[in-house]
């Protein structure tokens, strides 16, 4: 299992729904295909089983009689969290006026992979994180009053 999680905080003046929508907007607009121009892939908005919107990046390969056309991918999920229930008030200065948190999780989809795509997945995640501090990503976060609080990488 390889998961990446980015925690964003938003100020008390910002709405949680507005912050969540801004993160989803950035995720939907991110140019995943430009990161790996040689790797054929699709990225489409999808609904999770719980009905939440997500973005699914699917690696593609030539379909054969033995293998399908999908070669794994990454599922990008976002949700609102609560600062107090997350214990973030212990981690971050109590005087910080944080209104809440948005969690963005990138879950590895290994189904269909015959050859691991760890390198490709890593390149996409690194470019996504870098994009948060540049151009459009930075603008979206600033307009919604959002800050990156932490980035976690779980590799098992």
Short mmCIF file of C-alpha atoms in Angstrom, two decimals:
data_model
loop_
_atom_site.label_atom_id
_atom_site.label_comp_id
_atom_site.label_asym_id
_atom_site.label_seq_id
_atom_site.Cartn_x
_atom_site.Cartn_y
_atom_site.Cartn_z
CA UNK A 1 0.00 0.00 0.00
CA UNK A 2 1.31 3.41 -0.90
CA UNK A 3 -0.72 6.39 0.27
CA UNK A 4 0.06 10.06 0.32
CA UNK A 5 -1.85 12.48 2.48
CA UNK A 6 -1.71 16.25 2.51
CA UNK A 7 -3.38 18.16 5.33
CA UNK A 8 -4.45 21.74 4.62
CA UNK A 9 -5.69 24.22 7.19
CA UNK A 10 -8.03 27.09 6.55
CA UNK A 11 -8.62 30.17 8.66
CA UNK A 12 -11.65 30.74 10.83
CA UNK A 13 -12.79 33.37 8.33
CA UNK A 14 -12.93 30.80 5.53
CA UNK A 15 -15.73 28.34 4.99
CA UNK A 16 -14.93 24.62 5.15
CA UNK A 17 -17.02 24.02 2.04
CA UNK A 18 -15.13 26.77 0.19
CA UNK A 19 -11.76 25.31 1.23
CA UNK A 20 -12.80 21.78 0.25
CA UNK A 21 -14.08 22.99 -3.13
CA UNK A 22 -10.81 24.87 -3.76
CA UNK A 23 -8.76 21.70 -3.13
CA UNK A 24 -11.07 19.72 -5.40
CA UNK A 25 -10.80 22.41 -8.09
CA UNK A 26 -6.99 22.25 -7.98
CA UNK A 27 -7.03 18.44 -8.12
CA UNK A 28 -9.43 18.36 -11.09
CA UNK A 29 -7.45 21.00 -12.99
CA UNK A 30 -3.99 19.53 -12.36
CA UNK A 31 -2.29 18.48 -15.66
CA UNK A 32 -1.46 14.87 -14.67
CA UNK A 33 -0.73 13.82 -18.27
CA UNK A 34 1.93 16.53 -18.68
CA UNK A 35 3.99 15.04 -15.84
CA UNK A 36 4.58 11.74 -17.63
CA UNK A 37 4.20 12.52 -21.34
CA UNK A 38 5.34 9.03 -22.42
CA UNK A 39 2.98 7.17 -20.02
CA UNK A 40 -0.52 6.93 -21.48
CA UNK A 41 -3.08 7.77 -18.81
CA UNK A 42 -6.51 9.18 -18.22
CA UNK A 43 -7.75 11.32 -15.36
CA UNK A 44 -11.44 11.68 -14.78
CA UNK A 45 -13.72 12.94 -12.05
CA UNK A 46 -15.47 9.99 -10.36
CA UNK A 47 -17.79 9.36 -7.42
CA UNK A 48 -16.60 7.15 -4.56
CA UNK A 49 -18.86 4.43 -3.18
CA UNK A 50 -19.89 6.91 -0.47
CA UNK A 51 -20.89 9.45 -3.13
CA UNK A 52 -17.97 11.84 -2.60
CA UNK A 53 -16.31 13.38 -5.67
CA UNK A 54 -12.77 12.22 -6.44
CA UNK A 55 -10.30 12.19 -9.32
CA UNK A 56 -9.10 8.87 -10.71
CA UNK A 57 -5.81 8.76 -12.61
CA UNK A 58 -5.58 5.51 -14.58
CA UNK A 59 -2.40 4.27 -16.25
CA UNK A 60 -3.11 2.66 -19.61
CA UNK A 61 -1.46 -0.04 -21.69
CA UNK A 62 -2.22 -1.87 -24.90
CA UNK A 63 -5.03 -4.34 -24.27
CA UNK A 64 -4.23 -8.01 -24.90
CA UNK A 65 -6.13 -11.27 -24.50
CA UNK A 66 -4.41 -11.80 -21.13
CA UNK A 67 -4.44 -8.24 -19.80
CA UNK A 68 -6.95 -5.41 -19.78
CA UNK A 69 -6.17 -1.85 -20.84
CA UNK A 70 -5.88 -0.47 -17.27
CA UNK A 71 -2.51 -0.65 -15.53
CA UNK A 72 -3.26 0.68 -12.05
CA UNK A 73 -3.35 4.33 -11.07
CA UNK A 74 -4.03 6.80 -8.26
CA UNK A 75 -7.32 7.82 -6.64
CA UNK A 76 -7.37 11.39 -5.26
CA UNK A 77 -9.87 11.87 -2.40
CA UNK A 78 -10.58 14.98 -0.35
CA UNK A 79 -12.62 15.52 2.80
CA UNK A 80 -13.15 17.97 5.64
CA UNK A 81 -11.68 17.23 9.06
CA UNK A 82 -11.84 18.84 12.47
CA UNK A 83 -8.71 20.40 13.99
CA UNK A 84 -9.59 19.44 17.56
CA UNK A 85 -10.54 15.84 16.80
CA UNK A 86 -7.37 15.45 14.73
CA UNK A 87 -5.23 16.52 17.69
CA UNK A 88 -3.72 19.24 15.54
CA UNK A 89 -4.13 21.79 18.31
CA UNK A 90 -1.34 19.89 20.08
CA UNK A 91 0.89 19.86 17.00
CA UNK A 92 0.29 23.48 16.00
CA UNK A 93 0.38 26.58 18.12
CA UNK A 94 -2.89 26.95 20.03
CA UNK A 95 -2.99 30.66 19.19
CA UNK A 96 -3.16 29.95 15.46
CA UNK A 97 -6.64 30.77 14.22
CA UNK A 98 -7.31 27.59 12.28
CA UNK A 99 -10.92 27.08 11.26
CA UNK A 100 -10.48 23.48 10.18
CA UNK A 101 -8.61 21.08 7.96
CA UNK A 102 -9.03 19.52 4.55
CA UNK A 103 -7.46 16.12 3.97
CA UNK A 104 -6.32 15.18 0.47
CA UNK A 105 -5.37 11.53 0.07
CA UNK A 106 -3.79 9.89 -2.95
CA UNK A 107 -4.41 6.13 -2.83
CA UNK A 108 -2.45 3.80 -5.02
CA UNK A 109 -4.51 1.55 -7.31
CA UNK A 110 -2.43 -1.56 -7.95
CA UNK A 111 -5.24 -3.59 -9.54
CA UNK A 112 -4.25 -4.53 -13.06
CA UNK A 113 -0.56 -3.72 -12.64
CA UNK A 114 1.81 -6.35 -13.95
CA UNK A 115 4.80 -4.09 -13.44
CA UNK A 116 4.86 -1.74 -10.46
CA UNK A 117 4.31 1.92 -11.28
CA UNK A 118 5.84 3.25 -8.03
CA UNK A 119 8.23 5.55 -9.92
CA UNK A 120 5.44 7.03 -12.06
CA UNK A 121 3.20 7.47 -9.01
CA UNK A 122 5.98 9.20 -7.11
CA UNK A 123 6.66 11.61 -10.00
CA UNK A 124 2.98 12.56 -10.19
CA UNK A 125 2.67 13.13 -6.44
CA UNK A 126 5.88 15.18 -6.26
CA UNK A 127 4.74 17.38 -9.16
CA UNK A 128 1.30 17.77 -7.55
CA UNK A 129 2.83 18.88 -4.24
CA UNK A 130 5.25 21.24 -6.01
CA UNK A 131 2.35 22.73 -7.94
CA UNK A 132 0.72 23.78 -4.66
CA UNK A 133 3.44 26.40 -4.18
CA UNK A 134 3.49 27.66 -7.78
CA UNK A 135 1.19 29.47 -10.19
CA UNK A 136 -2.39 28.26 -10.28
CA UNK A 137 -2.08 26.02 -7.21
CA UNK A 138 -0.69 28.84 -5.09
CA UNK A 139 -3.40 31.23 -6.33
CA UNK A 140 -6.22 28.78 -5.54
CA UNK A 141 -4.91 28.17 -2.02
CA UNK A 142 -4.35 31.88 -1.30
CA UNK A 143 -7.79 32.92 -2.54
CA UNK A 144 -9.47 30.36 -0.28
CA UNK A 145 -7.26 31.15 2.75
CA UNK A 146 -5.68 27.68 2.76
CA UNK A 147 -2.21 26.60 3.94
CA UNK A 148 -0.43 23.26 3.58
CA UNK A 149 0.04 21.94 7.13
CA UNK A 150 1.61 18.53 6.61
CA UNK A 151 2.44 15.92 4.02
CA UNK A 152 2.58 12.23 4.87
CA UNK A 153 3.80 9.33 2.79
CA UNK A 154 2.94 5.78 3.85
CA UNK A 155 4.81 3.03 2.06
CA UNK A 156 4.00 -0.54 3.04
#
